Amino acid sequence: MSVIAYIPNQEGIIKKAGFELASFAAALAEKMGLQAKAVVLGPMADEEMKKLGQYGIAKVMHDANESFGLLDNRATAKALATAAAEASVVVLAHNNEGKGVAPRLALRLQAGYVSAISGLPSSVEPFVVNKVVFTGKAIGHASINTDKKVVTLSFNSFGLHEKAVDATIEAFNSGCSASDFALSVQQTQKVTGKVLLSEAEIVVSGGRGMKSPDNWGAIEELANLLGAATACSRPVSDEGWRPHGEHVGQTGKIIAPNLYFAFGISGAIQHLGGVSGSKVIVAVNKDPEAPIFEAADYGIVGDALKVLPEFIEAVKELKKSH
Amino acid sequence: MKVLILIGNVPDTNTKVKFNADRTAFDTAGVQWIINPWDELALTRALEVKEAQAGAIESITVANVGRVETEATLRKALAIGADKAFRIDADPADAYTVAAQLAPHCKEYDIIFAGVEASDYNGNAVGPMLAELLDIPSIAGVSGFNVENGKAVFTREIDGGSQTVTAPVPVMAIVQKGIAKEPRIPAMRGIMMARTKPLQVIPPQAVDARMKYAGFDLPPAKAACKKFTEEQARELIHALRDEAKAL
Ligand SMILES: Cc1cc2nc3c(=O)[nH]c(=O)nc-3n(C[C@H](O)[C@H](O)[C@H](O)COP(=O)(O)OP(=O)(O)OC[C@H]3O[C@@H](n4cnc5c(N)ncnc54)[C@H](O)[C@@H]3O)c2cc1C
């Protein structure tokens, strides 16, 4: 019996979310007295997969079929079900692929499923995990009553935990052939040279209080200096000031970075739903009564356009003194 | 093409969330119910395509698993423009029961749209589970939909970008933001017409839930915000490094 982590394969590379899943699977396996394994689908070099050993994964099952790059959720679920035939728990990333595959896998394994869990189970028997519900307004204690369990893990909720073991790589045949892949990809647009919002540890975000898309230069400069991603409130993307992919909140992306800057964002309940999991929130708003200050850890009642250049200078100074 | 859109009945996004005394169930007293935001966007987009291209979409059906109270939400979907509706008369105990109740009634549709999640329990499950029960492909993160030369074409969001994807029908699209700009609001004429559109009530089957909520908590209260003045902006950055250890 084992705990299996399905590691996102980002063009042959394992990113932080993958190592976090490995760390989580290893910790959960230890708690349950089981072995921690990982599954990688699609082409990846052995030395890349070996890195999972640093986070406690003893065995990596690998099917190198490049069709998995199509992100055909039905085929991926089939492959994972083969790999997880004897698993107790399978954990996937809470990204679009994970959200699309995990429920399908749960049905194949006749397993109960809980998405976006925020850490190890509070109890193993019965199996109870915590997850955010009502988009950040409450925490639910979800109890799975089947033998097998499938979960997705919220990014940045567990963190990286090193525990070096030697990972063995084992080729496995997932049983997927050409006829299992129904989707065809016509075109791909990649965003390059930017920190991805879904992976960022620091996020710099702007709202309607930024006044005009022309004022985003300062947000981008601060983000660049901090290695951060940029984000925005919904009206900002609705107005076309910023791309839709940057919209965070209830109906946009739900993020939980270590640090979230909100410039000129009022902090409507629907906005907070998407960012309240952030570890530290900094708010700059002209209005002392703005609800964002109830969610913020640090705040300035003032003009975002005046404060941004000060923040930029302060960060530059900090970097110099390093 | 026949389109089916799953309609979740969820509390208005402005709802202040409360639970019963022992915190085992959501307190629905005084709650206003709405169409789950992503479902409403999917419906809006399907209508746009249906209107823009004669014959591309033959009919739009909306479906919900829920008790009689959810009919107002289905009627709203009809008022926005769906052609017909069905409701399976069961409690939506968990995502699995919802998908299992729906599956026998979804075989005739070419494209099924489901929201990425419902804004109440944020389960991320019904759409992919239903697709698995029907053994049809599903596309996650769908932020665009069109019909080109009689074929369904989807845009989906992937880690670090987006893709244009096609699939043979029947297919399930798991919808997120972007598929339509603003949800459509029912017009008076639509509301009148919705009263006479078909809304079929289907008796449920016996299905057992696979997960349940043992309890709920409200998020821990945050410590008060530390306020700085505009002039102290640089000190705030220092506090982020030295005190919060966030830089
Ligand atoms: C179903 C539904 C879903 C929604 N989903 C989302 C969502 O996912 N994400 C989201 O963000 N919103 C969402 N909303 C919208 C949400 O209710 C708010 O309308 C929105 O978040 C407000 O955006 P904002 O704070 O940028 O703008 P505003 O509310 O206009 O606030 C602007 C703020 O900037 C401040 N300000 C103005 N000038 C300055 C200045 N020079 N310096 C500093 N501060 C300044 C003002 O005091 C004000 O607080 C949703 C709404 C609904 C109904």
Tab-separated table of C-alpha atoms and ligand atoms in Angstrom, chain A residues 206-211 232-236 247-253 263-272 284-287 290-292 302-305, chain B residues 12-14 34 37, ligand 1:
chain	number	residue	atom	x	y	z
A	206	GLY	CA	-3.786	46.563	-8.403
A	207	GLY	CA	-7.430	47.632	-8.342
A	208	ARG	CA	-9.534	50.371	-9.804
A	209	GLY	CA	-7.846	52.784	-7.396
A	210	MET	CA	-4.799	52.617	-9.693
A	211	LYS	CA	-6.897	54.919	-11.901
A	232	CYS	CA	-5.594	42.621	-10.429
A	233	SER	CA	-9.174	42.927	-9.220
A	234	ARG	CA	-12.074	41.918	-11.440
A	235	PRO	CA	-13.161	45.350	-12.701
A	236	VAL	CA	-9.584	45.980	-13.813
A	247	HIS	CA	-7.883	38.487	-12.205
A	248	VAL	CA	-7.911	37.087	-8.678
A	249	GLY	CA	-10.919	36.510	-6.460
A	250	GLN	CA	-13.996	34.420	-6.217
A	251	THR	CA	-14.528	34.195	-9.963
A	252	GLY	CA	-10.886	34.503	-10.948
A	253	LYS	CA	-7.827	32.739	-9.627
A	263	PHE	CA	-2.872	48.718	-4.298
A	264	GLY	CA	-6.144	50.608	-4.702
A	265	ILE	CA	-8.281	47.540	-4.073
A	266	SER	CA	-11.343	48.043	-1.890
A	267	GLY	CA	-11.359	44.475	-0.583
A	268	ALA	CA	-14.860	43.369	-1.612
A	269	ILE	CA	-15.865	40.010	-0.192
A	270	GLN	CA	-15.540	38.429	-3.652
A	271	HIS	CA	-11.996	39.743	-4.004
A	272	LEU	CA	-10.939	38.604	-0.533
A	284	VAL	CA	-2.542	50.639	0.295
A	285	ASN	CA	-5.835	52.489	-0.005
A	286	LYS	CA	-6.948	56.119	0.282
A	287	ASP	CA	-10.033	55.176	2.217
A	290	ALA	CA	-11.897	50.203	3.014
A	291	PRO	CA	-12.632	46.573	3.976
A	292	ILE	CA	-9.232	45.502	2.649
A	302	GLY	CA	-2.743	56.846	1.379
A	303	ASP	CA	-2.276	57.263	-2.333
A	304	ALA	CA	-1.066	54.121	-4.079
A	305	LEU	CA	0.590	56.187	-6.784
B	12	ASP	CA	-25.356	34.888	-3.367
B	13	THR	CA	-21.653	35.779	-3.311
B	14	ASN	CA	-22.341	38.564	-0.777
B	34	ILE	CA	-28.200	32.455	-7.458
B	37	PRO	CA	-21.310	32.187	-11.495
C	1	LIG	C1	-20.666	37.328	-8.549
C	1	LIG	C2	-19.532	38.279	-8.338
C	1	LIG	C3	-18.239	37.810	-8.420
C	1	LIG	C4	-17.154	38.679	-8.247
C	1	LIG	N1	-15.885	38.163	-8.324
C	1	LIG	C5	-14.843	38.993	-8.117
C	1	LIG	C6	-13.506	38.505	-8.166
C	1	LIG	O1	-13.272	37.315	-8.426
C	1	LIG	N2	-12.491	39.359	-7.945
C	1	LIG	C7	-12.698	40.675	-7.685
C	1	LIG	O2	-11.712	41.393	-7.483
C	1	LIG	N3	-13.936	41.167	-7.653
C	1	LIG	C8	-15.012	40.365	-7.869
C	1	LIG	N4	-16.264	40.891	-7.861
C	1	LIG	C9	-16.409	42.359	-7.790
C	1	LIG	C10	-16.296	42.901	-6.391
C	1	LIG	O3	-17.588	42.881	-5.785
C	1	LIG	C11	-15.805	44.360	-6.404
C	1	LIG	O4	-16.657	45.119	-7.224
C	1	LIG	C12	-14.377	44.506	-6.940
C	1	LIG	O5	-13.498	43.611	-6.286
C	1	LIG	C13	-13.900	45.921	-6.725
C	1	LIG	O6	-12.655	46.109	-7.358
C	1	LIG	P1	-11.666	47.246	-6.887
C	1	LIG	O7	-11.392	47.068	-5.445
C	1	LIG	O8	-10.512	47.232	-7.810
C	1	LIG	O9	-12.465	48.557	-7.218
C	1	LIG	P2	-13.304	49.566	-6.288
C	1	LIG	O10	-14.316	48.867	-5.484
C	1	LIG	O11	-13.730	50.651	-7.175
C	1	LIG	O12	-12.243	50.094	-5.252
C	1	LIG	C14	-11.194	50.930	-5.597
C	1	LIG	C15	-10.489	51.243	-4.300
C	1	LIG	O13	-9.365	52.034	-4.589
C	1	LIG	C16	-9.256	53.062	-3.603
C	1	LIG	N5	-8.522	54.172	-4.228
C	1	LIG	C17	-8.941	55.067	-5.155
C	1	LIG	N6	-7.934	55.859	-5.533
C	1	LIG	C18	-6.844	55.476	-4.838
C	1	LIG	C19	-5.505	55.904	-4.779
C	1	LIG	N7	-5.042	56.909	-5.553
C	1	LIG	N8	-4.663	55.261	-3.954
C	1	LIG	C20	-5.099	54.241	-3.167
C	1	LIG	N9	-6.344	53.798	-3.187
C	1	LIG	C21	-7.213	54.387	-4.006
C	1	LIG	C22	-10.662	53.388	-3.214
C	1	LIG	O14	-10.673	53.897	-1.901
C	1	LIG	C23	-11.332	52.010	-3.299
C	1	LIG	O15	-11.279	51.335	-2.053
C	1	LIG	C24	-17.367	40.052	-8.004
C	1	LIG	C25	-18.675	40.518	-7.905
C	1	LIG	C26	-19.747	39.665	-8.064
C	1	LIG	C27	-21.134	40.207	-7.932
